[in-house]
PDB file of C-alpha atoms in Angstrom:
ATOM      1  CA  UNK A   1      10.738 -26.296  13.508  1.00  0.00           C
ATOM      2  CA  UNK A   2       7.953 -27.413  11.125  1.00  0.00           C
ATOM      3  CA  UNK A   3       5.648 -30.230  12.771  1.00  0.00           C
ATOM      4  CA  UNK A   4       3.550 -31.995  10.164  1.00  0.00           C
ATOM      5  CA  UNK A   5       0.869 -32.948  13.047  1.00  0.00           C
ATOM      6  CA  UNK A   6       0.351 -29.384  13.798  1.00  0.00           C
ATOM      7  CA  UNK A   7       0.224 -28.532  10.177  1.00  0.00           C
ATOM      8  CA  UNK A   8      -2.540 -30.995   9.365  1.00  0.00           C
ATOM      9  CA  UNK A   9      -4.628 -29.768  12.250  1.00  0.00           C
ATOM     10  CA  UNK A  10      -4.128 -26.211  11.023  1.00  0.00           C
ATOM     11  CA  UNK A  11      -4.939 -26.989   7.394  1.00  0.00           C
ATOM     12  CA  UNK A  12      -8.175 -28.731   8.538  1.00  0.00           C
ATOM     13  CA  UNK A  13      -9.177 -25.788  10.656  1.00  0.00           C
ATOM     14  CA  UNK A  14      -8.590 -23.294   7.824  1.00  0.00           C
ATOM     15  CA  UNK A  15     -10.193 -25.126   5.189  1.00  0.00           C
ATOM     16  CA  UNK A  16     -13.270 -26.021   7.113  1.00  0.00           C
ATOM     17  CA  UNK A  17     -16.568 -25.467   5.363  1.00  0.00           C
ATOM     18  CA  UNK A  18     -17.279 -22.059   6.656  1.00  0.00           C
ATOM     19  CA  UNK A  19     -13.810 -20.529   6.135  1.00  0.00           C
ATOM     20  CA  UNK A  20     -13.288 -22.192   2.736  1.00  0.00           C
ATOM     21  CA  UNK A  21     -16.352 -20.731   1.295  1.00  0.00           C
ATOM     22  CA  UNK A  22     -15.201 -17.258   2.353  1.00  0.00           C
ATOM     23  CA  UNK A  23     -11.614 -18.145   0.757  1.00  0.00           C
ATOM     24  CA  UNK A  24     -12.931 -19.038  -2.422  1.00  0.00           C
ATOM     25  CA  UNK A  25     -15.588 -16.147  -2.489  1.00  0.00           C
ATOM     26  CA  UNK A  26     -12.960 -13.366  -2.865  1.00  0.00           C
ATOM     27  CA  UNK A  27     -10.940 -14.959  -5.648  1.00  0.00           C
ATOM     28  CA  UNK A  28     -14.138 -15.855  -7.297  1.00  0.00           C
ATOM     29  CA  UNK A  29     -15.320 -12.176  -7.475  1.00  0.00           C
ATOM     30  CA  UNK A  30     -11.770 -11.134  -8.764  1.00  0.00           C
ATOM     31  CA  UNK A  31     -12.066 -13.440 -11.711  1.00  0.00           C
ATOM     32  CA  UNK A  32     -15.512 -12.545 -12.472  1.00  0.00           C
ATOM     33  CA  UNK A  33     -14.626  -8.811 -12.395  1.00  0.00           C
ATOM     34  CA  UNK A  34     -11.675  -9.397 -14.611  1.00  0.00           C
ATOM     35  CA  UNK A  35     -13.806 -11.285 -17.032  1.00  0.00           C
ATOM     36  CA  UNK A  36     -16.406  -8.623 -17.106  1.00  0.00           C
ATOM     37  CA  UNK A  37     -13.807  -5.966 -17.661  1.00  0.00           C
ATOM     38  CA  UNK A  38     -12.154  -7.647 -20.438  1.00  0.00           C
ATOM     39  CA  UNK A  39     -15.453  -8.389 -22.094  1.00  0.00           C
ATOM     40  CA  UNK A  40     -16.592  -4.609 -21.920  1.00  0.00           C
ATOM     41  CA  UNK A  41     -13.176  -2.817 -22.081  1.00  0.00           C
ATOM     42  CA  UNK A  42     -10.906  -4.991 -24.115  1.00  0.00           C
ATOM     43  CA  UNK A  43      -7.240  -5.610 -23.063  1.00  0.00           C
ATOM     44  CA  UNK A  44      -5.671  -2.380 -21.514  1.00  0.00           C
ATOM     45  CA  UNK A  45      -2.558  -2.308 -19.370  1.00  0.00           C
ATOM     46  CA  UNK A  46      -3.558   0.575 -17.115  1.00  0.00           C
ATOM     47  CA  UNK A  47      -6.944  -0.845 -16.657  1.00  0.00           C
ATOM     48  CA  UNK A  48      -5.559  -4.311 -15.610  1.00  0.00           C
ATOM     49  CA  UNK A  49      -3.242  -2.458 -13.288  1.00  0.00           C
ATOM     50  CA  UNK A  50      -6.080  -0.496 -11.768  1.00  0.00           C
ATOM     51  CA  UNK A  51      -8.216  -3.675 -11.203  1.00  0.00           C
ATOM     52  CA  UNK A  52      -5.293  -5.716  -9.671  1.00  0.00           C
ATOM     53  CA  UNK A  53      -4.230  -2.964  -7.436  1.00  0.00           C
ATOM     54  CA  UNK A  54      -7.277  -1.772  -6.325  1.00  0.00           C
ATOM     55  CA  UNK A  55      -9.040  -5.221  -5.790  1.00  0.00           C
ATOM     56  CA  UNK A  56      -6.499  -7.902  -5.619  1.00  0.00           C
ATOM     57  CA  UNK A  57      -3.706  -6.195  -3.692  1.00  0.00           C
ATOM     58  CA  UNK A  58      -5.641  -3.559  -1.690  1.00  0.00           C
ATOM     59  CA  UNK A  59      -8.843  -5.643  -0.667  1.00  0.00           C
ATOM     60  CA  UNK A  60      -8.323  -9.408  -1.524  1.00  0.00           C
ATOM     61  CA  UNK A  61      -4.985 -10.322  -0.250  1.00  0.00           C
ATOM     62  CA  UNK A  62      -5.237  -8.432   3.125  1.00  0.00           C
ATOM     63  CA  UNK A  63      -8.670 -10.057   3.836  1.00  0.00           C
ATOM     64  CA  UNK A  64      -7.404 -13.531   2.959  1.00  0.00           C
ATOM     65  CA  UNK A  65      -4.484 -12.894   5.313  1.00  0.00           C
ATOM     66  CA  UNK A  66      -6.782 -11.829   8.108  1.00  0.00           C
ATOM     67  CA  UNK A  67      -8.854 -15.043   7.608  1.00  0.00           C
ATOM     68  CA  UNK A  68      -5.751 -17.219   7.365  1.00  0.00           C
ATOM     69  CA  UNK A  69      -3.313 -15.474   9.982  1.00  0.00           C
ATOM     70  CA  UNK A  70      -5.909 -15.312  12.560  1.00  0.00           C
ATOM     71  CA  UNK A  71      -7.760 -18.590  11.744  1.00  0.00           C
ATOM     72  CA  UNK A  72      -4.442 -20.375  12.044  1.00  0.00           C
ATOM     73  CA  UNK A  73      -4.348 -19.881  15.974  1.00  0.00           C
ATOM     74  CA  UNK A  74      -7.097 -17.472  17.275  1.00  0.00           C
ATOM     75  CA  UNK A  75     -10.026 -20.014  17.524  1.00  0.00           C
ATOM     76  CA  UNK A  76      -7.784 -22.507  19.264  1.00  0.00           C
ATOM     77  CA  UNK A  77      -7.104 -19.941  21.987  1.00  0.00           C
ATOM     78  CA  UNK A  78     -10.776 -18.710  22.089  1.00  0.00           C
ATOM     79  CA  UNK A  79     -12.162 -22.116  22.785  1.00  0.00           C
ATOM     80  CA  UNK A  80      -9.319 -23.300  24.760  1.00  0.00           C
ATOM     81  CA  UNK A  81      -8.248 -26.271  22.587  1.00  0.00           C
ATOM     82  CA  UNK A  82      -4.783 -24.745  22.591  1.00  0.00           C
ATOM     83  CA  UNK A  83      -4.381 -26.271  25.833  1.00  0.00           C
ATOM     84  CA  UNK A  84      -4.456 -29.698  24.294  1.00  0.00           C
ATOM     85  CA  UNK A  85      -1.646 -28.863  22.078  1.00  0.00           C
ATOM     86  CA  UNK A  86       0.533 -26.879  24.468  1.00  0.00           C
ATOM     87  CA  UNK A  87       0.319 -30.302  26.630  1.00  0.00           C
ATOM     88  CA  UNK A  88       2.026 -32.129  23.952  1.00  0.00           C
ATOM     89  CA  UNK A  89       5.902 -32.163  23.796  1.00  0.00           C
ATOM     90  CA  UNK A  90       6.148 -29.739  20.868  1.00  0.00           C
ATOM     91  CA  UNK A  91       8.157 -26.707  21.406  1.00  0.00           C
ATOM     92  CA  UNK A  92       5.854 -23.428  21.294  1.00  0.00           C
ATOM     93  CA  UNK A  93       8.069 -21.754  18.693  1.00  0.00           C
ATOM     94  CA  UNK A  94       7.634 -24.815  16.553  1.00  0.00           C
ATOM     95  CA  UNK A  95       3.989 -24.394  16.823  1.00  0.00           C
ATOM     96  CA  UNK A  96       3.989 -20.783  15.775  1.00  0.00           C
ATOM     97  CA  UNK A  97       6.369 -21.483  12.705  1.00  0.00           C
ATOM     98  CA  UNK A  98       4.350 -24.393  11.506  1.00  0.00           C
ATOM     99  CA  UNK A  99       1.173 -22.206  11.660  1.00  0.00           C
ATOM    100  CA  UNK A 100       2.836 -19.467   9.950  1.00  0.00           C
ATOM    101  CA  UNK A 101       3.843 -21.788   7.202  1.00  0.00           C
ATOM    102  CA  UNK A 102       0.431 -22.973   6.823  1.00  0.00           C
ATOM    103  CA  UNK A 103      -1.136 -19.299   6.987  1.00  0.00           C
ATOM    104  CA  UNK A 104       1.396 -18.427   4.197  1.00  0.00           C
ATOM    105  CA  UNK A 105       0.566 -21.153   1.960  1.00  0.00           C
ATOM    106  CA  UNK A 106      -3.189 -20.662   2.332  1.00  0.00           C
ATOM    107  CA  UNK A 107      -3.003 -16.962   1.574  1.00  0.00           C
ATOM    108  CA  UNK A 108      -0.644 -17.465  -1.388  1.00  0.00           C
ATOM    109  CA  UNK A 109      -2.658 -20.025  -3.074  1.00  0.00           C
ATOM    110  CA  UNK A 110      -5.938 -18.062  -2.589  1.00  0.00           C
ATOM    111  CA  UNK A 111      -4.570 -14.565  -3.521  1.00  0.00           C
ATOM    112  CA  UNK A 112      -1.533 -14.965  -5.612  1.00  0.00           C
ATOM    113  CA  UNK A 113      -2.807 -17.660  -7.867  1.00  0.00           C
ATOM    114  CA  UNK A 114      -6.099 -15.872  -8.772  1.00  0.00           C
ATOM    115  CA  UNK A 115      -4.266 -12.716  -9.101  1.00  0.00           C
ATOM    116  CA  UNK A 116      -2.019 -14.001 -11.784  1.00  0.00           C
ATOM    117  CA  UNK A 117      -5.070 -15.773 -13.582  1.00  0.00           C
ATOM    118  CA  UNK A 118      -7.102 -12.361 -13.505  1.00  0.00           C
ATOM    119  CA  UNK A 119      -3.999 -10.589 -14.740  1.00  0.00           C
ATOM    120  CA  UNK A 120      -3.897 -13.099 -17.841  1.00  0.00           C
ATOM    121  CA  UNK A 121      -7.653 -12.636 -18.324  1.00  0.00           C
ATOM    122  CA  UNK A 122      -7.323  -8.728 -18.186  1.00  0.00           C
ATOM    123  CA  UNK A 123      -4.517  -8.055 -20.716  1.00  0.00           C
ATOM    124  CA  UNK A 124      -2.622 -11.293 -21.420  1.00  0.00           C
ATOM    125  CA  UNK A 125       0.074 -10.365 -18.944  1.00  0.00           C
ATOM    126  CA  UNK A 126       1.020  -7.278 -20.961  1.00  0.00           C
ATOM    127  CA  UNK A 127       3.687  -5.039 -19.482  1.00  0.00           C
ATOM    128  CA  UNK A 128       4.296  -7.877 -17.186  1.00  0.00           C
ATOM    129  CA  UNK A 129       1.356  -6.657 -15.193  1.00  0.00           C
ATOM    130  CA  UNK A 130      -0.088 -10.062 -14.117  1.00  0.00           C
ATOM    131  CA  UNK A 131       3.598 -11.164 -13.003  1.00  0.00           C
ATOM    132  CA  UNK A 132       4.262  -8.155 -11.074  1.00  0.00           C
ATOM    133  CA  UNK A 133       0.877  -8.073  -9.078  1.00  0.00           C
ATOM    134  CA  UNK A 134       1.481 -11.737  -8.609  1.00  0.00           C
ATOM    135  CA  UNK A 135       4.997 -10.962  -7.065  1.00  0.00           C
ATOM    136  CA  UNK A 136       3.283  -8.383  -4.765  1.00  0.00           C
ATOM    137  CA  UNK A 137       0.561 -10.777  -3.691  1.00  0.00           C
ATOM    138  CA  UNK A 138       3.145 -13.539  -2.804  1.00  0.00           C
ATOM    139  CA  UNK A 139       5.205 -11.048  -0.498  1.00  0.00           C
ATOM    140  CA  UNK A 140       2.393  -9.481   0.951  1.00  0.00           C
ATOM    141  CA  UNK A 141       0.997 -12.861   1.787  1.00  0.00           C
ATOM    142  CA  UNK A 142       4.054 -13.388   4.104  1.00  0.00           C
ATOM    143  CA  UNK A 143       3.887 -10.351   5.882  1.00  0.00           C
ATOM    144  CA  UNK A 144       0.054 -10.351   6.323  1.00  0.00           C
ATOM    145  CA  UNK A 145       0.179 -13.832   7.681  1.00  0.00           C
ATOM    146  CA  UNK A 146       2.927 -13.134  10.022  1.00  0.00           C
ATOM    147  CA  UNK A 147       1.081  -9.892  11.189  1.00  0.00           C
ATOM    148  CA  UNK A 148      -2.353 -11.297  11.691  1.00  0.00           C
ATOM    149  CA  UNK A 149      -0.950 -14.551  13.265  1.00  0.00           C
ATOM    150  CA  UNK A 150       0.454 -12.162  15.931  1.00  0.00           C
ATOM    151  CA  UNK A 151      -2.642 -10.554  16.432  1.00  0.00           C
ATOM    152  CA  UNK A 152      -4.493 -14.074  16.600  1.00  0.00           C
ATOM    153  CA  UNK A 153      -2.041 -14.898  19.625  1.00  0.00           C
ATOM    154  CA  UNK A 154      -2.307 -11.728  21.598  1.00  0.00           C
ATOM    155  CA  UNK A 155      -5.898 -10.591  21.249  1.00  0.00           C
ATOM    156  CA  UNK A 156      -9.541 -12.362  21.156  1.00  0.00           C
ATOM    157  CA  UNK A 157     -10.493  -9.603  18.692  1.00  0.00           C
ATOM    158  CA  UNK A 158      -7.799 -10.243  16.048  1.00  0.00           C
ATOM    159  CA  UNK A 159     -10.213 -10.430  13.220  1.00  0.00           C
ATOM    160  CA  UNK A 160     -11.698  -6.888  13.969  1.00  0.00           C
ATOM    161  CA  UNK A 161      -8.311  -5.390  14.530  1.00  0.00           C
ATOM    162  CA  UNK A 162      -7.165  -7.114  11.422  1.00  0.00           C
ATOM    163  CA  UNK A 163     -10.270  -5.762   9.503  1.00  0.00           C
ATOM    164  CA  UNK A 164      -9.667  -2.303  10.864  1.00  0.00           C
ATOM    165  CA  UNK A 165      -5.887  -2.422   9.673  1.00  0.00           C
ATOM    166  CA  UNK A 166      -6.657  -3.704   6.229  1.00  0.00           C
ATOM    167  CA  UNK A 167      -9.898  -1.855   5.548  1.00  0.00           C
ATOM    168  CA  UNK A 168      -9.381   1.475   7.284  1.00  0.00           C
ATOM    169  CA  UNK A 169      -5.662   2.003   7.805  1.00  0.00           C
ATOM    170  CA  UNK A 170      -4.466   0.657   4.393  1.00  0.00           C
ATOM    171  CA  UNK A 171      -7.303   1.243   2.205  1.00  0.00           C
ATOM    172  CA  UNK A 172      -8.629   4.555   3.607  1.00  0.00           C
ATOM    173  CA  UNK A 173      -5.730   6.051   5.442  1.00  0.00           C
ATOM    174  CA  UNK A 174      -3.237   4.851   2.829  1.00  0.00           C
ATOM    175  CA  UNK A 175      -5.057   6.499   0.185  1.00  0.00           C
ATOM    176  CA  UNK A 176      -5.545   9.937   1.953  1.00  0.00           C
ATOM    177  CA  UNK A 177      -2.446  10.472   4.054  1.00  0.00           C
ATOM    178  CA  UNK A 178       0.814  10.310   2.564  1.00  0.00           C
ATOM    179  CA  UNK A 179       2.663   9.380   5.908  1.00  0.00           C
ATOM    180  CA  UNK A 180       0.371   6.220   6.334  1.00  0.00           C
ATOM    181  CA  UNK A 181       1.356   4.956   3.031  1.00  0.00           C
ATOM    182  CA  UNK A 182       4.975   4.349   4.227  1.00  0.00           C
ATOM    183  CA  UNK A 183       3.659   2.051   6.925  1.00  0.00           C
ATOM    184  CA  UNK A 184       1.673  -0.058   4.570  1.00  0.00           C
ATOM    185  CA  UNK A 185       2.210  -3.531   3.661  1.00  0.00           C
ATOM    186  CA  UNK A 186       0.444  -3.009   0.440  1.00  0.00           C
ATOM    187  CA  UNK A 187       2.923  -0.109  -0.508  1.00  0.00           C
ATOM    188  CA  UNK A 188       5.786  -2.193   0.238  1.00  0.00           C
ATOM    189  CA  UNK A 189       4.549  -5.084  -1.816  1.00  0.00           C
ATOM    190  CA  UNK A 190       3.703  -2.603  -4.737  1.00  0.00           C
ATOM    191  CA  UNK A 191       7.561  -1.637  -4.625  1.00  0.00           C
ATOM    192  CA  UNK A 192       8.496  -5.176  -5.800  1.00  0.00           C
ATOM    193  CA  UNK A 193       5.615  -4.837  -8.317  1.00  0.00           C
ATOM    194  CA  UNK A 194       7.051  -1.510  -9.630  1.00  0.00           C
ATOM    195  CA  UNK A 195      10.361  -3.106  -9.926  1.00  0.00           C
ATOM    196  CA  UNK A 196       9.052  -5.996 -12.198  1.00  0.00           C
ATOM    197  CA  UNK A 197       6.985  -3.519 -14.555  1.00  0.00           C
ATOM    198  CA  UNK A 198       9.674  -0.850 -14.397  1.00  0.00           C
ATOM    199  CA  UNK A 199       7.924   1.597 -16.663  1.00  0.00           C
ATOM    200  CA  UNK A 200       5.626   3.808 -14.434  1.00  0.00           C
ATOM    201  CA  UNK A 201       2.462   1.410 -14.791  1.00  0.00           C
ATOM    202  CA  UNK A 202       2.880   0.540 -11.191  1.00  0.00           C
ATOM    203  CA  UNK A 203       3.863   2.839  -8.439  1.00  0.00           C
ATOM    204  CA  UNK A 204       4.954   2.766  -4.875  1.00  0.00           C
ATOM    205  CA  UNK A 205       5.467   5.570  -2.245  1.00  0.00           C
ATOM    206  CA  UNK A 206       8.552   3.558  -0.922  1.00  0.00           C
ATOM    207  CA  UNK A 207      11.835   2.691  -2.496  1.00  0.00           C
ATOM    208  CA  UNK A 208      12.616  -1.035  -3.187  1.00  0.00           C
ATOM    209  CA  UNK A 209      15.415  -1.282  -0.368  1.00  0.00           C
ATOM    210  CA  UNK A 210      12.988   0.300   2.266  1.00  0.00           C
ATOM    211  CA  UNK A 211      10.211  -2.216   1.212  1.00  0.00           C
ATOM    212  CA  UNK A 212      12.301  -5.196   1.455  1.00  0.00           C
ATOM    213  CA  UNK A 213      13.811  -4.301   4.708  1.00  0.00           C
ATOM    214  CA  UNK A 214      10.382  -3.452   6.152  1.00  0.00           C
ATOM    215  CA  UNK A 215       8.837  -6.610   4.897  1.00  0.00           C
ATOM    216  CA  UNK A 216      11.489  -8.546   6.355  1.00  0.00           C
ATOM    217  CA  UNK A 217      11.564  -6.909   9.570  1.00  0.00           C
ATOM    218  CA  UNK A 218       7.727  -7.042  10.085  1.00  0.00           C
ATOM    219  CA  UNK A 219       7.730 -10.873   9.234  1.00  0.00           C
ATOM    220  CA  UNK A 220      10.611 -11.679  11.735  1.00  0.00           C
ATOM    221  CA  UNK A 221       9.632  -9.519  14.468  1.00  0.00           C
ATOM    222  CA  UNK A 222       5.832 -10.530  14.316  1.00  0.00           C
ATOM    223  CA  UNK A 223       6.775 -14.165  14.280  1.00  0.00           C
ATOM    224  CA  UNK A 224       9.285 -14.033  17.113  1.00  0.00           C
ATOM    225  CA  UNK A 225       6.905 -12.037  19.274  1.00  0.00           C
ATOM    226  CA  UNK A 226       3.859 -14.506  18.455  1.00  0.00           C
ATOM    227  CA  UNK A 227       6.427 -17.335  19.667  1.00  0.00           C
ATOM    228  CA  UNK A 228       7.262 -15.357  22.772  1.00  0.00           C
ATOM    229  CA  UNK A 229       3.485 -14.705  23.616  1.00  0.00           C
ATOM    230  CA  UNK A 230       2.755 -18.527  23.093  1.00  0.00           C
ATOM    231  CA  UNK A 231       5.614 -19.474  25.306  1.00  0.00           C
ATOM    232  CA  UNK A 232       4.307 -17.106  28.379  1.00  0.00           C
ATOM    233  CA  UNK A 233       0.830 -18.421  27.900  1.00  0.00           C
ATOM    234  CA  UNK A 234       0.312 -20.809  31.085  1.00  0.00           C
ATOM    235  CA  UNK A 235      -1.579 -23.792  31.198  1.00  0.00           C
ATOM    236  CA  UNK A 236      -4.262 -24.481  33.871  1.00  0.00           C
ATOM    237  CA  UNK A 237      -2.115 -25.695  36.856  1.00  0.00           C
ATOM    238  CA  UNK A 238       1.235 -24.800  35.127  1.00  0.00           C
ATOM    239  CA  UNK A 239       3.618 -22.909  37.366  1.00  0.00           C
TER     240      UNK A 239
END
């Protein structure tokens, strides 16, 4: 299912100059914020959890997921270059699977790694805060990548829709409307972070079992549907 050629082309597209600048900007901001908070506030477990939860998991991870997930396939569909790839003897589900793996890898590297480093800067991983939010960032990276890859496959406005979901639904509605929190990748990821800390420092609106089921379901269904949509995409003159 994994195609090295497709992966190489996708990495090249995602790590191009413009996207790479954005991808490095968000982790850089997190590390600067963590250093400033530690310098002025000292090591504090609750403050560390607030910074990692409020910026890293709630803002940085979904935004990087939008960039990586939609960027893995959306631009190729928009400019028509996907036709060249689809004309090759590569199974279309293999294309989606490979692009998903690349999107997940990029999202994890640019979100989970700086989250871990920021956690150590903030409080030296006291109460396992750094590890907990790193785990949350890792699992959220998988679900966000699958979800936004699907958006990139079915819509030319995938980036806008992704930003609306990440910044409006999860960040705004998720903080104001209790029911919206249940349908939030962020809350599902927090359930795993809560399990790691285990002392009430990190809390989630959903149970661990529900979170695992929903994370798995969203990832699997989004990946399958993206593959289905790509299979139904017709080449010029193809009947």
